[in-house]
Short mmCIF file of C-alpha atoms and ligand atoms in Angstrom, two decimals:
data_model
loop_
_atom_site.label_atom_id
_atom_site.label_comp_id
_atom_site.label_asym_id
_atom_site.label_seq_id
_atom_site.Cartn_x
_atom_site.Cartn_y
_atom_site.Cartn_z
CA UNK R 66 78.89 152.00 72.73
CA UNK R 67 82.56 152.87 72.61
CA UNK R 68 83.32 151.13 75.86
CA UNK R 69 82.55 147.84 74.10
CA UNK R 70 85.74 147.98 72.08
CA UNK R 71 88.18 145.55 73.65
CA UNK R 72 91.93 145.46 73.58
CA UNK R 73 93.48 142.64 71.60
CA UNK R 74 96.52 142.19 73.73
CA UNK R 75 95.51 138.57 74.16
CA UNK R 76 96.20 138.10 70.46
CA UNK R 77 99.85 139.07 70.79
CA UNK R 78 101.89 136.07 69.87
CA UNK R 79 99.13 134.73 67.67
CA UNK R 80 99.61 136.82 64.57
CA UNK R 81 101.21 134.50 61.98
CA UNK R 82 104.51 135.54 60.43
CA UNK R 83 104.03 137.37 57.11
CA UNK R 84 106.19 135.46 54.65
CA UNK R 85 105.16 136.76 51.22
CA UNK R 86 104.18 140.10 49.71
CA UNK R 87 100.66 138.71 49.48
CA UNK R 88 100.64 138.03 53.25
CA UNK R 89 101.60 141.66 53.76
CA UNK R 90 98.90 142.86 51.41
CA UNK R 91 96.31 140.80 53.28
CA UNK R 92 97.49 141.93 56.70
CA UNK R 93 97.59 145.56 55.64
CA UNK R 94 94.08 145.27 54.20
CA UNK R 95 92.84 143.67 57.42
CA UNK R 96 94.40 146.42 59.56
CA UNK R 97 93.00 149.11 57.24
CA UNK R 98 89.55 147.53 57.54
CA UNK R 99 89.86 147.63 61.36
CA UNK R 100 90.95 151.29 61.13
CA UNK R 101 87.99 152.10 58.90
CA UNK R 102 85.54 150.32 61.21
CA UNK R 103 86.88 152.20 64.26
CA UNK R 104 86.64 155.51 62.37
CA UNK R 105 83.12 154.67 61.30
CA UNK R 106 82.03 154.08 64.92
CA UNK R 107 82.96 157.65 65.86
CA UNK R 108 82.26 159.45 62.58
CA UNK R 109 85.90 160.02 61.63
CA UNK R 110 87.40 159.95 58.13
CA UNK R 111 89.81 156.99 57.80
CA UNK R 112 92.01 159.23 55.63
CA UNK R 113 92.75 161.20 58.82
CA UNK R 114 94.52 158.21 60.38
CA UNK R 115 98.02 157.33 59.19
CA UNK R 116 99.09 153.72 59.54
CA UNK R 117 102.77 153.42 60.50
CA UNK R 118 103.94 149.81 60.05
CA UNK R 119 106.46 148.86 62.77
CA UNK R 120 109.21 146.51 61.59
CA UNK R 121 111.36 146.19 64.71
CA UNK R 122 113.15 142.85 65.20
CA UNK R 123 112.10 141.69 61.71
CA UNK R 124 114.76 140.80 59.14
CA UNK R 125 115.58 142.88 56.08
CA UNK R 126 113.86 140.36 53.77
CA UNK R 127 110.63 140.88 55.64
CA UNK R 128 110.91 144.66 55.37
CA UNK R 129 111.49 144.37 51.64
CA UNK R 130 108.28 142.35 51.25
CA UNK R 131 106.41 145.01 53.22
CA UNK R 132 107.80 147.60 50.81
CA UNK R 133 106.64 145.55 47.83
CA UNK R 134 103.19 145.51 49.46
CA UNK R 135 103.20 149.30 49.52
CA UNK R 136 104.80 150.37 52.82
CA UNK R 137 106.89 153.49 52.25
CA UNK R 138 107.58 154.39 55.87
CA UNK R 139 108.65 151.93 58.55
CA UNK R 140 108.84 152.39 62.32
CA UNK R 141 111.76 151.04 64.35
CA UNK R 142 112.28 151.47 68.08
CA UNK R 143 116.04 151.03 68.33
CA UNK R 144 118.21 153.65 66.60
CA UNK R 145 121.08 151.28 65.81
CA UNK R 146 118.85 148.57 64.36
CA UNK R 147 117.05 151.20 62.31
CA UNK R 148 120.32 152.67 61.06
CA UNK R 149 121.60 149.25 60.03
CA UNK R 150 118.42 148.52 58.09
CA UNK R 151 118.47 151.95 56.43
CA UNK R 152 122.06 151.37 55.32
CA UNK R 153 121.17 147.97 53.89
CA UNK R 154 118.13 149.26 52.00
CA UNK R 155 119.37 152.44 50.40
CA UNK R 156 118.38 151.00 47.03
CA UNK R 157 114.73 151.62 48.04
CA UNK R 158 114.76 155.34 47.37
CA UNK R 159 111.19 156.00 48.48
CA UNK R 160 111.47 154.19 51.82
CA UNK R 161 111.40 156.48 54.87
CA UNK R 162 112.14 155.73 58.52
CA UNK R 163 110.42 156.70 61.73
CA UNK R 164 112.29 156.12 65.00
CA UNK R 165 109.66 155.48 67.66
CA UNK R 166 111.77 154.41 70.65
CA UNK R 167 113.87 156.07 73.32
CA UNK R 168 117.01 157.83 72.12
CA UNK R 169 120.24 158.37 74.03
CA UNK R 170 122.16 161.51 73.14
CA UNK R 171 125.12 159.49 71.85
CA UNK R 172 122.87 157.94 69.17
CA UNK R 173 121.48 161.28 67.98
CA UNK R 174 123.95 161.40 65.13
CA UNK R 175 122.55 158.16 63.69
CA UNK R 176 118.98 159.39 63.79
CA UNK R 177 119.94 162.78 62.35
CA UNK R 178 121.51 161.06 59.37
CA UNK R 179 118.65 158.93 58.12
CA UNK R 180 115.34 159.34 59.95
CA UNK R 181 112.41 161.30 58.54
CA UNK R 182 110.58 161.25 61.85
CA UNK R 183 111.33 160.78 65.55
CA UNK R 184 108.41 160.03 67.84
CA UNK R 185 110.04 159.72 71.25
CA UNK R 186 111.35 163.20 72.09
CA UNK R 187 111.26 163.58 75.85
CA UNK R 188 114.23 165.68 76.96
CA UNK R 189 115.97 168.92 76.07
CA UNK R 190 119.30 167.10 76.05
CA UNK R 191 118.08 164.90 73.22
CA UNK R 192 116.56 167.92 71.44
CA UNK R 193 119.93 169.70 71.66
CA UNK R 194 121.88 166.67 70.45
CA UNK R 195 119.52 166.16 67.51
CA UNK R 196 119.55 169.85 66.60
CA UNK R 197 123.34 169.98 66.53
CA UNK R 198 123.62 166.85 64.38
CA UNK R 199 120.79 167.87 62.04
CA UNK R 200 122.45 171.23 61.44
CA UNK R 201 125.66 169.42 60.48
CA UNK R 202 123.75 167.14 58.13
CA UNK R 203 121.71 169.99 56.69
CA UNK R 204 118.55 168.06 57.51
CA UNK R 205 115.30 168.60 59.40
CA UNK R 206 113.29 166.05 61.36
CA UNK R 207 109.58 165.70 62.17
CA UNK R 208 109.24 165.08 65.90
CA UNK R 209 106.57 163.98 68.34
CA UNK R 210 106.84 164.68 72.05
CA UNK R 211 106.44 161.45 74.01
CA UNK R 212 104.15 161.67 77.02
CA UNK R 213 103.84 159.14 79.82
CA UNK R 214 100.06 158.83 80.15
CA UNK R 215 100.03 155.61 82.17
CA UNK R 216 101.93 156.87 85.20
CA UNK R 217 104.14 153.79 85.06
CA UNK R 218 107.61 154.69 86.28
CA UNK R 219 109.14 152.30 83.76
CA UNK R 220 107.69 154.08 80.73
CA UNK R 221 109.62 156.76 78.93
CA UNK R 222 108.05 160.12 78.16
CA UNK R 223 107.38 163.38 79.93
CA UNK R 224 104.85 163.62 82.71
CA UNK R 225 101.80 165.45 81.29
CA UNK R 226 102.37 168.41 83.64
CA UNK R 227 105.90 168.89 82.28
CA UNK R 228 104.85 169.10 78.63
CA UNK R 229 103.79 172.81 78.50
CA UNK R 230 107.20 174.13 79.63
CA UNK R 231 108.96 171.64 77.37
CA UNK R 232 107.02 172.86 74.32
CA UNK R 233 107.90 176.47 75.11
CA UNK R 234 111.59 175.57 74.75
CA UNK R 235 111.26 173.81 71.38
CA UNK R 236 111.11 176.77 68.95
CA UNK R 237 114.83 177.29 69.64
CA UNK R 238 115.51 174.03 67.78
CA UNK R 239 114.90 175.06 64.20
CA UNK R 240 115.69 171.67 62.67
CA UNK R 241 113.00 169.97 64.74
CA UNK R 242 109.52 170.23 63.22
CA UNK R 243 107.11 169.49 66.04
CA UNK R 244 104.08 167.59 64.77
CA UNK R 245 102.29 166.44 67.90
CA UNK R 246 102.27 164.09 70.85
CA UNK R 247 102.94 160.37 71.18
CA UNK R 248 102.16 157.87 73.91
CA UNK R 249 102.26 154.21 74.81
CA UNK R 250 99.16 153.22 76.74
CA UNK R 251 99.07 150.95 79.70
CA UNK R 252 99.65 147.42 78.42
CA UNK R 253 96.53 145.81 79.76
CA UNK R 254 93.49 143.81 78.74
CA UNK R 255 91.39 146.27 80.76
CA UNK R 256 90.08 148.34 77.87
CA UNK R 257 88.80 151.20 80.04
CA UNK R 258 92.18 151.80 81.65
CA UNK R 259 93.87 151.71 78.24
CA UNK R 260 91.29 154.17 76.90
CA UNK R 261 92.00 156.58 79.76
CA UNK R 262 95.63 156.88 78.57
CA UNK R 263 94.46 157.91 75.11
CA UNK R 264 91.91 160.34 76.53
CA UNK R 265 94.66 161.89 78.67
CA UNK R 266 96.85 162.50 75.60
CA UNK R 267 94.01 164.03 73.61
CA UNK R 268 92.92 166.28 76.50
CA UNK R 269 96.51 167.42 76.96
CA UNK R 270 96.75 168.27 73.27
CA UNK R 271 93.49 170.24 73.40
CA UNK R 272 94.70 172.25 76.39
CA UNK R 273 98.13 172.90 74.87
CA UNK R 274 96.89 173.88 71.44
CA UNK R 275 95.63 177.27 72.62
CA UNK R 276 98.95 178.60 73.84
CA UNK R 277 101.47 176.53 71.92
CA UNK R 278 104.40 178.71 70.79
CA UNK R 279 104.42 179.93 67.19
CA UNK R 280 105.66 177.26 64.82
CA UNK R 281 104.82 174.42 67.18
CA UNK R 282 102.03 172.40 65.60
CA UNK R 283 100.17 169.87 67.67
CA UNK R 284 97.98 168.32 65.00
CA UNK R 285 99.15 164.77 65.45
CA UNK R 286 98.32 162.22 68.13
CA UNK R 287 100.41 159.06 67.73
CA UNK R 288 98.75 156.42 69.86
CA UNK R 289 97.65 152.82 69.49
CA UNK R 290 99.42 149.61 68.47
CA UNK R 291 98.29 146.12 67.36
CA UNK R 292 96.51 145.42 70.63
CA UNK R 293 94.74 148.72 71.14
CA UNK R 294 94.70 150.89 68.01
CA UNK R 295 90.91 150.75 67.58
CA UNK R 296 90.42 152.31 71.00
CA UNK R 297 93.10 154.91 70.20
CA UNK R 298 91.29 155.83 66.97
CA UNK R 299 88.00 156.19 68.81
CA UNK R 300 89.80 158.70 71.05
CA UNK R 301 91.36 160.69 68.22
CA UNK R 302 94.61 159.02 67.10
CA UNK R 303 95.97 160.45 63.85
CA UNK R 304 98.89 157.98 63.69
CA UNK R 305 98.73 154.33 64.77
CA UNK R 306 101.94 152.31 65.10
CA UNK R 307 101.23 148.71 64.15
CA UNK R 308 103.80 145.94 64.12
CA UNK R 309 102.62 142.44 64.88
CA UNK R 310 99.27 142.66 63.08
CA UNK R 311 101.20 143.40 59.88
CA UNK R 312 104.53 141.57 60.25
CA UNK R 313 103.52 138.74 62.56
CA UNK R 314 104.20 138.12 66.22
CA UNK R 315 107.59 138.84 67.71
CA UNK R 316 109.23 135.87 69.37
CA UNK R 317 109.88 137.64 72.67
CA UNK R 318 107.58 139.59 74.98
CA UNK R 319 107.70 143.35 74.67
CA UNK R 320 109.66 143.63 77.90
CA UNK R 321 112.57 142.36 75.84
CA UNK R 322 112.34 145.23 73.35
CA UNK R 323 111.53 147.97 75.83
CA UNK R 324 114.37 147.97 78.30
CA UNK R 325 113.08 148.84 81.74
CA UNK R 326 109.61 147.66 80.90
CA UNK R 327 108.24 145.21 83.43
CA UNK R 328 107.07 141.91 81.97
CA UNK R 329 103.33 141.62 81.86
CA UNK R 330 101.30 138.47 81.71
CA UNK R 331 99.60 139.55 78.52
CA UNK R 332 102.84 139.96 76.62
CA UNK R 333 104.33 136.62 77.59
CA UNK R 334 104.23 134.03 74.84
C1 PLP A 297 106.73 147.80 68.99
C2 PLP A 297 106.08 149.13 69.11
C3 PLP A 297 104.81 149.36 68.57
C4 PLP A 297 104.02 148.30 67.81
O1 PLP A 297 103.63 147.25 68.65
P1 PLP A 297 102.84 145.99 68.01
O2 PLP A 297 102.37 145.25 69.18
O3 PLP A 297 103.86 145.25 67.22
O4 PLP A 297 101.79 146.54 67.15
C5 PLP A 297 104.26 150.62 68.72
N1 PLP A 297 104.92 151.60 69.34
C6 PLP A 297 106.15 151.42 69.88
C7 PLP A 297 106.82 152.57 70.54
C8 PLP A 297 106.77 150.19 69.78
O5 PLP A 297 108.00 150.02 70.29
#
């Protein structure tokens, strides 16, 4: 039954731009209905899946409409773009930010200043840089360890076999609150191969849970985006990161936003 769920990567580029708060309300309701249907197929409670709207590349006006429609946390993949938007929207006191893309150590100070969550932790150097900056700011940060489940050399994230040792080192960073694992699946219309990435992340989490160090929680699995979040939910996602299905298509293929990512046919406009 589950293997019937298809990816929707062919719909990338077809989501219309959300231009009013009502558009956002409709898109959010449509995504929530898809989340509920996926949960229903596997007997999960939709309340156990958090929807993280991803606003990368979209202008401030668009983010403000999303906020009017009820979004109180937004995901951005580039630290500088996220920082700029945070600075411009400080009047929205309840709006929180999740950085979901690769971080270089020299940008750690930006993230430490404003982000509530960082989903792409994949090196001790970045953990050290964040820890130092968070201590200076007197802040803490929820983090997800990014895992490369597709085996693609171009994707960021730790190899699954490197995750256990990495987790053992994390309790030293007291400002980092480890919540779980994050992955980007293979970007493909072959649903079974996409599903295998999600299964790999869940299996890894199950194996690691037993001997995770004290204080390291691995409750969360952040996996799934506009084109594949239903499959991710069927395989246990607790956070789905959804951009285009809420905000509308981005003008450029994802290779443009993920440096080092090879272009794929599916993501070309
Ligand atoms: C852009 C992005 C997403 C959302 O992708 P959509 O196709 O817009 O849903 C999810 N995760 C990461 C890491 C991203 O950069």
